[in-house]
PDB file of C-alpha atoms in Angstrom:
ATOM      1  CA  MET A   1       0.206 122.378-104.608  1.00 50.00           C
ATOM      2  CA  GLU A   2      -3.440 122.385-103.433  1.00 61.00           C
ATOM      3  CA  MET A   3      -4.799 118.840-102.882  1.00 70.00           C
ATOM      4  CA  ALA A   4      -8.128 117.346-103.783  1.00 86.00           C
ATOM      5  CA  ARG A   5      -9.473 116.018-100.495  1.00 94.00           C
ATOM      6  CA  TRP A   6     -12.791 114.677-101.666  1.00 96.00           C
ATOM      7  CA  PRO A   7     -11.670 111.687-103.085  1.00 96.00           C
ATOM      8  CA  ALA A   8     -10.064 110.608-100.117  1.00 97.00           C
ATOM      9  CA  TYR A   9     -12.671 111.275 -98.004  1.00 97.00           C
ATOM     10  CA  THR A  10     -15.258 109.541-100.437  1.00 97.00           C
ATOM     11  CA  MET A  11     -12.885 106.381-100.373  1.00 97.00           C
ATOM     12  CA  THR A  12     -12.766 106.557 -96.549  1.00 98.00           C
ATOM     13  CA  VAL A  13     -16.433 106.202 -96.380  1.00 98.00           C
ATOM     14  CA  LEU A  14     -16.751 103.356 -99.008  1.00 97.00           C
ATOM     15  CA  PHE A  15     -13.912 101.424 -97.051  1.00 98.00           C
ATOM     16  CA  LEU A  16     -16.027 102.010 -93.810  1.00 98.00           C
ATOM     17  CA  GLY A  17     -19.088 100.788 -95.452  1.00 97.00           C
ATOM     18  CA  TYR A  18     -17.168  97.826 -96.798  1.00 97.00           C
ATOM     19  CA  GLY A  19     -15.773  97.077 -93.270  1.00 98.00           C
ATOM     20  CA  ALA A  20     -19.181  97.357 -91.611  1.00 98.00           C
ATOM     21  CA  GLY A  21     -20.959  95.159 -94.485  1.00 97.00           C
ATOM     22  CA  LYS A  22     -18.338  92.580 -93.942  1.00 97.00           C
ATOM     23  CA  ALA A  23     -18.846  92.811 -90.114  1.00 97.00           C
ATOM     24  CA  VAL A  24     -22.414  91.999 -90.666  1.00 97.00           C
ATOM     25  CA  PHE A  25     -21.778  88.970 -92.684  1.00 95.00           C
ATOM     26  CA  ALA A  26     -19.004  87.771 -90.283  1.00 96.00           C
ATOM     27  CA  ALA A  27     -21.469  87.978 -87.439  1.00 97.00           C
ATOM     28  CA  GLN A  28     -24.127  86.109 -89.531  1.00 95.00           C
ATOM     29  CA  GLY A  29     -21.264  83.496 -90.863  1.00 93.00           C
ATOM     30  CA  LYS A  30     -22.007  84.400 -94.476  1.00 93.00           C
ATOM     31  CA  LEU A  31     -19.947  84.931 -97.175  1.00 93.00           C
ATOM     32  CA  GLY A  32     -20.333  87.834 -99.706  1.00 92.00           C
ATOM     33  CA  PHE A  33     -21.359  91.328 -99.026  1.00 91.00           C
ATOM     34  CA  PRO A  34     -24.774  92.909 -98.235  1.00 92.00           C
ATOM     35  CA  GLY A  35     -26.294  93.749-101.489  1.00 90.00           C
ATOM     36  CA  GLY A  36     -24.029  91.740-103.609  1.00 90.00           C
ATOM     37  CA  PRO A  37     -24.663  88.181-105.547  1.00 91.00           C
ATOM     38  CA  VAL A  38     -25.984  85.355-103.071  1.00 90.00           C
ATOM     39  CA  VAL A  39     -22.840  82.727-102.380  1.00 90.00           C
ATOM     40  CA  PRO A  40     -24.334  79.360-103.090  1.00 89.00           C
ATOM     41  CA  ALA A  41     -24.026  76.870-100.189  1.00 86.00           C
ATOM     42  CA  GLU A  42     -21.447  74.664-101.976  1.00 86.00           C
ATOM     43  CA  GLU A  43     -19.245  77.668-102.188  1.00 86.00           C
ATOM     44  CA  TYR A  44     -19.179  77.519 -98.326  1.00 87.00           C
ATOM     45  CA  VAL A  45     -17.821  74.054 -98.059  1.00 85.00           C
ATOM     46  CA  ALA A  46     -15.109  74.835-100.708  1.00 86.00           C
ATOM     47  CA  TYR A  47     -14.147  78.069 -99.066  1.00 85.00           C
ATOM     48  CA  ALA A  48     -13.772  76.545 -95.744  1.00 84.00           C
ATOM     49  CA  ARG A  49     -11.861  73.539 -96.874  1.00 85.00           C
ATOM     50  CA  ASP A  50      -9.495  75.580 -99.225  1.00 86.00           C
ATOM     51  CA  VAL A  51      -9.255  78.959 -97.651  1.00 85.00           C
ATOM     52  CA  MET A  52     -10.334  79.250 -94.228  1.00 89.00           C
ATOM     53  CA  ASN A  53     -13.362  79.347 -91.881  1.00 90.00           C
ATOM     54  CA  VAL A  54     -15.906  81.746 -93.502  1.00 91.00           C
ATOM     55  CA  THR A  55     -16.620  83.907 -90.199  1.00 93.00           C
ATOM     56  CA  THR A  56     -12.925  84.345 -89.688  1.00 94.00           C
ATOM     57  CA  ALA A  57     -12.419  85.246 -93.370  1.00 93.00           C
ATOM     58  CA  GLN A  58     -15.148  87.832 -93.122  1.00 96.00           C
ATOM     59  CA  TRP A  59     -13.708  89.600 -89.889  1.00 97.00           C
ATOM     60  CA  PHE A  60     -10.155  89.719 -91.803  1.00 96.00           C
ATOM     61  CA  ALA A  61     -12.026  91.490 -94.620  1.00 96.00           C
ATOM     62  CA  ALA A  62     -13.792  93.733 -92.063  1.00 98.00           C
ATOM     63  CA  ALA A  63     -10.468  94.677 -90.701  1.00 98.00           C
ATOM     64  CA  ASN A  64      -9.006  95.317 -94.104  1.00 97.00           C
ATOM     65  CA  GLY A  65     -12.010  97.915 -94.545  1.00 97.00           C
ATOM     66  CA  LEU A  66     -10.974  99.585 -91.378  1.00 98.00           C
ATOM     67  CA  ILE A  67      -7.299  99.508 -92.747  1.00 97.00           C
ATOM     68  CA  GLY A  68      -8.192 100.855 -96.148  1.00 97.00           C
ATOM     69  CA  ALA A  69     -10.295 103.560 -94.339  1.00 98.00           C
ATOM     70  CA  ALA A  70      -7.357 104.563 -92.332  1.00 97.00           C
ATOM     71  CA  LEU A  71      -4.799 104.533 -95.492  1.00 97.00           C
ATOM     72  CA  PHE A  72      -7.161 106.613 -97.510  1.00 97.00           C
ATOM     73  CA  LEU A  73      -7.802 109.317 -94.904  1.00 97.00           C
ATOM     74  CA  SER A  74      -4.061 109.227 -93.937  1.00 97.00           C
ATOM     75  CA  THR A  75      -3.432 110.752 -97.366  1.00 96.00           C
ATOM     76  CA  VAL A  76      -5.277 114.023 -96.324  1.00 95.00           C
ATOM     77  CA  THR A  77      -4.022 114.450 -92.700  1.00 94.00           C
ATOM     78  CA  ARG A  78      -0.852 115.721 -91.006  1.00 91.00           C
ATOM     79  CA  VAL A  79      -0.335 112.369 -89.428  1.00 89.00           C
ATOM     80  CA  GLY A  80      -0.393 110.637 -92.886  1.00 88.00           C
ATOM     81  CA  ARG A  81       1.875 113.513 -93.991  1.00 87.00           C
ATOM     82  CA  ARG A  82       4.759 112.247 -91.686  1.00 91.00           C
ATOM     83  CA  VAL A  83       4.888 109.075 -93.462  1.00 94.00           C
ATOM     84  CA  PRO A  84       7.708 109.112 -95.971  1.00 95.00           C
ATOM     85  CA  ARG A  85       6.210 109.979 -99.409  1.00 95.00           C
ATOM     86  CA  PRO A  86       7.881 106.694-101.400  1.00 95.00           C
ATOM     87  CA  LEU A  87       6.345 104.197 -98.452  1.00 96.00           C
ATOM     88  CA  MET A  88       2.901 105.911 -98.842  1.00 96.00           C
ATOM     89  CA  LEU A  89       2.856 105.835-102.421  1.00 97.00           C
ATOM     90  CA  ALA A  90       4.210 102.175-102.315  1.00 97.00           C
ATOM     91  CA  VAL A  91       1.457 101.213 -99.942  1.00 97.00           C
ATOM     92  CA  LEU A  92      -1.198 102.922-101.870  1.00 97.00           C
ATOM     93  CA  GLY A  93       0.045 101.337-105.288  1.00 97.00           C
ATOM     94  CA  VAL A  94      -0.507  97.861-103.518  1.00 97.00           C
ATOM     95  CA  ALA A  95      -4.019  98.911-102.280  1.00 97.00           C
ATOM     96  CA  PHE A  96      -4.623 100.022-105.896  1.00 96.00           C
ATOM     97  CA  LEU A  97      -3.501  96.717-107.150  1.00 97.00           C
ATOM     98  CA  GLY A  98      -5.469  94.700-104.859  1.00 96.00           C
ATOM     99  CA  VAL A  99      -8.725  96.628-104.698  1.00 96.00           C
ATOM    100  CA  GLY A 100      -8.264  97.230-108.359  1.00 96.00           C
ATOM    101  CA  ALA A 101      -8.323  93.549-109.364  1.00 96.00           C
ATOM    102  CA  GLY A 102     -11.527  93.263-107.264  1.00 94.00           C
ATOM    103  CA  MET A 103     -13.015  96.096-109.216  1.00 96.00           C
ATOM    104  CA  VAL A 104     -11.922  94.797-112.524  1.00 96.00           C
ATOM    105  CA  VAL A 105     -13.556  91.350-111.568  1.00 95.00           C
ATOM    106  CA  MET A 106     -16.818  93.274-110.578  1.00 95.00           C
ATOM    107  CA  ILE A 107     -17.026  95.483-113.550  1.00 97.00           C
ATOM    108  CA  ALA A 108     -16.424  92.386-115.995  1.00 97.00           C
ATOM    109  CA  ASP A 109     -19.115  90.404-114.397  1.00 95.00           C
ATOM    110  CA  GLY A 110     -21.428  93.380-114.100  1.00 95.00           C
ATOM    111  CA  PHE A 111     -21.163  94.021-117.713  1.00 97.00           C
ATOM    112  CA  PHE A 112     -20.321  90.793-119.491  1.00 95.00           C
ATOM    113  CA  GLY A 113     -21.354  88.096-117.081  1.00 92.00           C
ATOM    114  CA  LEU A 114     -18.376  85.975-115.755  1.00 88.00           C
ATOM    115  CA  GLY A 115     -21.053  83.925-113.643  1.00 84.00           C
ATOM    116  CA  VAL A 116     -20.240  85.535-110.223  1.00 86.00           C
ATOM    117  CA  GLY A 117     -23.459  87.263-109.988  1.00 92.00           C
ATOM    118  CA  TRP A 118     -22.668  90.987-110.033  1.00 94.00           C
ATOM    119  CA  ARG A 119     -24.961  93.269-111.867  1.00 95.00           C
ATOM    120  CA  TRP A 120     -24.437  96.198-114.035  1.00 96.00           C
ATOM    121  CA  TYR A 121     -25.085  98.679-111.339  1.00 96.00           C
ATOM    122  CA  HIS A 122     -22.183  96.890-109.441  1.00 96.00           C
ATOM    123  CA  GLY A 123     -20.058  97.151-112.420  1.00 96.00           C
ATOM    124  CA  VAL A 124     -20.565 100.983-112.367  1.00 97.00           C
ATOM    125  CA  LEU A 125     -19.692 101.192-108.855  1.00 97.00           C
ATOM    126  CA  GLY A 126     -16.562  99.362-109.774  1.00 97.00           C
ATOM    127  CA  ILE A 127     -15.639 102.101-112.346  1.00 98.00           C
ATOM    128  CA  VAL A 128     -16.203 104.799-109.594  1.00 98.00           C
ATOM    129  CA  VAL A 129     -14.105 103.198-107.161  1.00 97.00           C
ATOM    130  CA  LEU A 130     -11.225 102.715-109.662  1.00 97.00           C
ATOM    131  CA  GLY A 131     -11.652 106.481-110.582  1.00 97.00           C
ATOM    132  CA  LEU A 132     -11.790 107.593-106.963  1.00 97.00           C
ATOM    133  CA  MET A 133      -8.669 105.553-105.808  1.00 97.00           C
ATOM    134  CA  ALA A 134      -6.650 106.919-108.991  1.00 97.00           C
ATOM    135  CA  ALA A 135      -7.944 110.477-108.159  1.00 97.00           C
ATOM    136  CA  THR A 136      -6.680 110.054-104.599  1.00 96.00           C
ATOM    137  CA  VAL A 137      -3.227 108.548-105.401  1.00 96.00           C
ATOM    138  CA  ARG A 138      -2.671 111.351-107.967  1.00 95.00           C
ATOM    139  CA  SER A 139      -3.841 114.105-105.651  1.00 94.00           C
ATOM    140  CA  TYR A 140      -1.546 112.843-102.931  1.00 94.00           C
ATOM    141  CA  ALA A 141       1.388 112.316-105.277  1.00 93.00           C
ATOM    142  CA  ARG A 142       0.889 115.835-106.604  1.00 92.00           C
ATOM    143  CA  ALA A 143       0.399 117.487-103.304  1.00 90.00           C
ATOM    144  CA  THR A 144       3.498 115.911-101.804  1.00 90.00           C
ATOM    145  CA  ARG A 145       6.104 116.321-104.605  1.00 88.00           C
ATOM    146  CA  ARG A 146       8.879 118.428-104.142  1.00 77.00           C
ATOM    147  CA  ALA A 147       8.806 121.710-106.008  1.00 54.00           C
ATOM    148  CA  GLY A 148      11.763 121.771-108.640  1.00 49.00           C
ATOM    149  CA  PRO A 149      13.993 124.700-109.406  1.00 51.00           C
ATOM    150  CA  ALA A 150      12.389 127.744-110.250  1.00 50.00           C
ATOM    151  CA  GLY A 151      12.975 128.681-113.847  1.00 40.00           C
TER     152      GLY A 151
END
């Protein structure tokens, strides 16, 4: 079955952009993301106390962006096709749940105002990302399923 590759390529670019944005903020020792809501100063203290050093957290997030880009790119490459299908689908499922949860918060805040500071256009972006992720997973699953008996 022919595979739609453009959603995976788009997700790869988005994850690279996410990683680059997080790297910029890591280098600046800032929480948040370029173009996102400004994180109040008191959040830095709470984050450092309850989670980890802000710079370290942002570098981890930048690395996650690279990992996400590699994951989505691997769905359309020969190297990625060597990964057992159940394992790839499980990893894609975990990524969908993790990123999807963040997108749901961004969507809800963008449209209904949870207090985080995301705007309506961030909400639209969240919907687009969820759609692209779903399209990538569906395309990979359809392209890698075994053909059943002819009949």
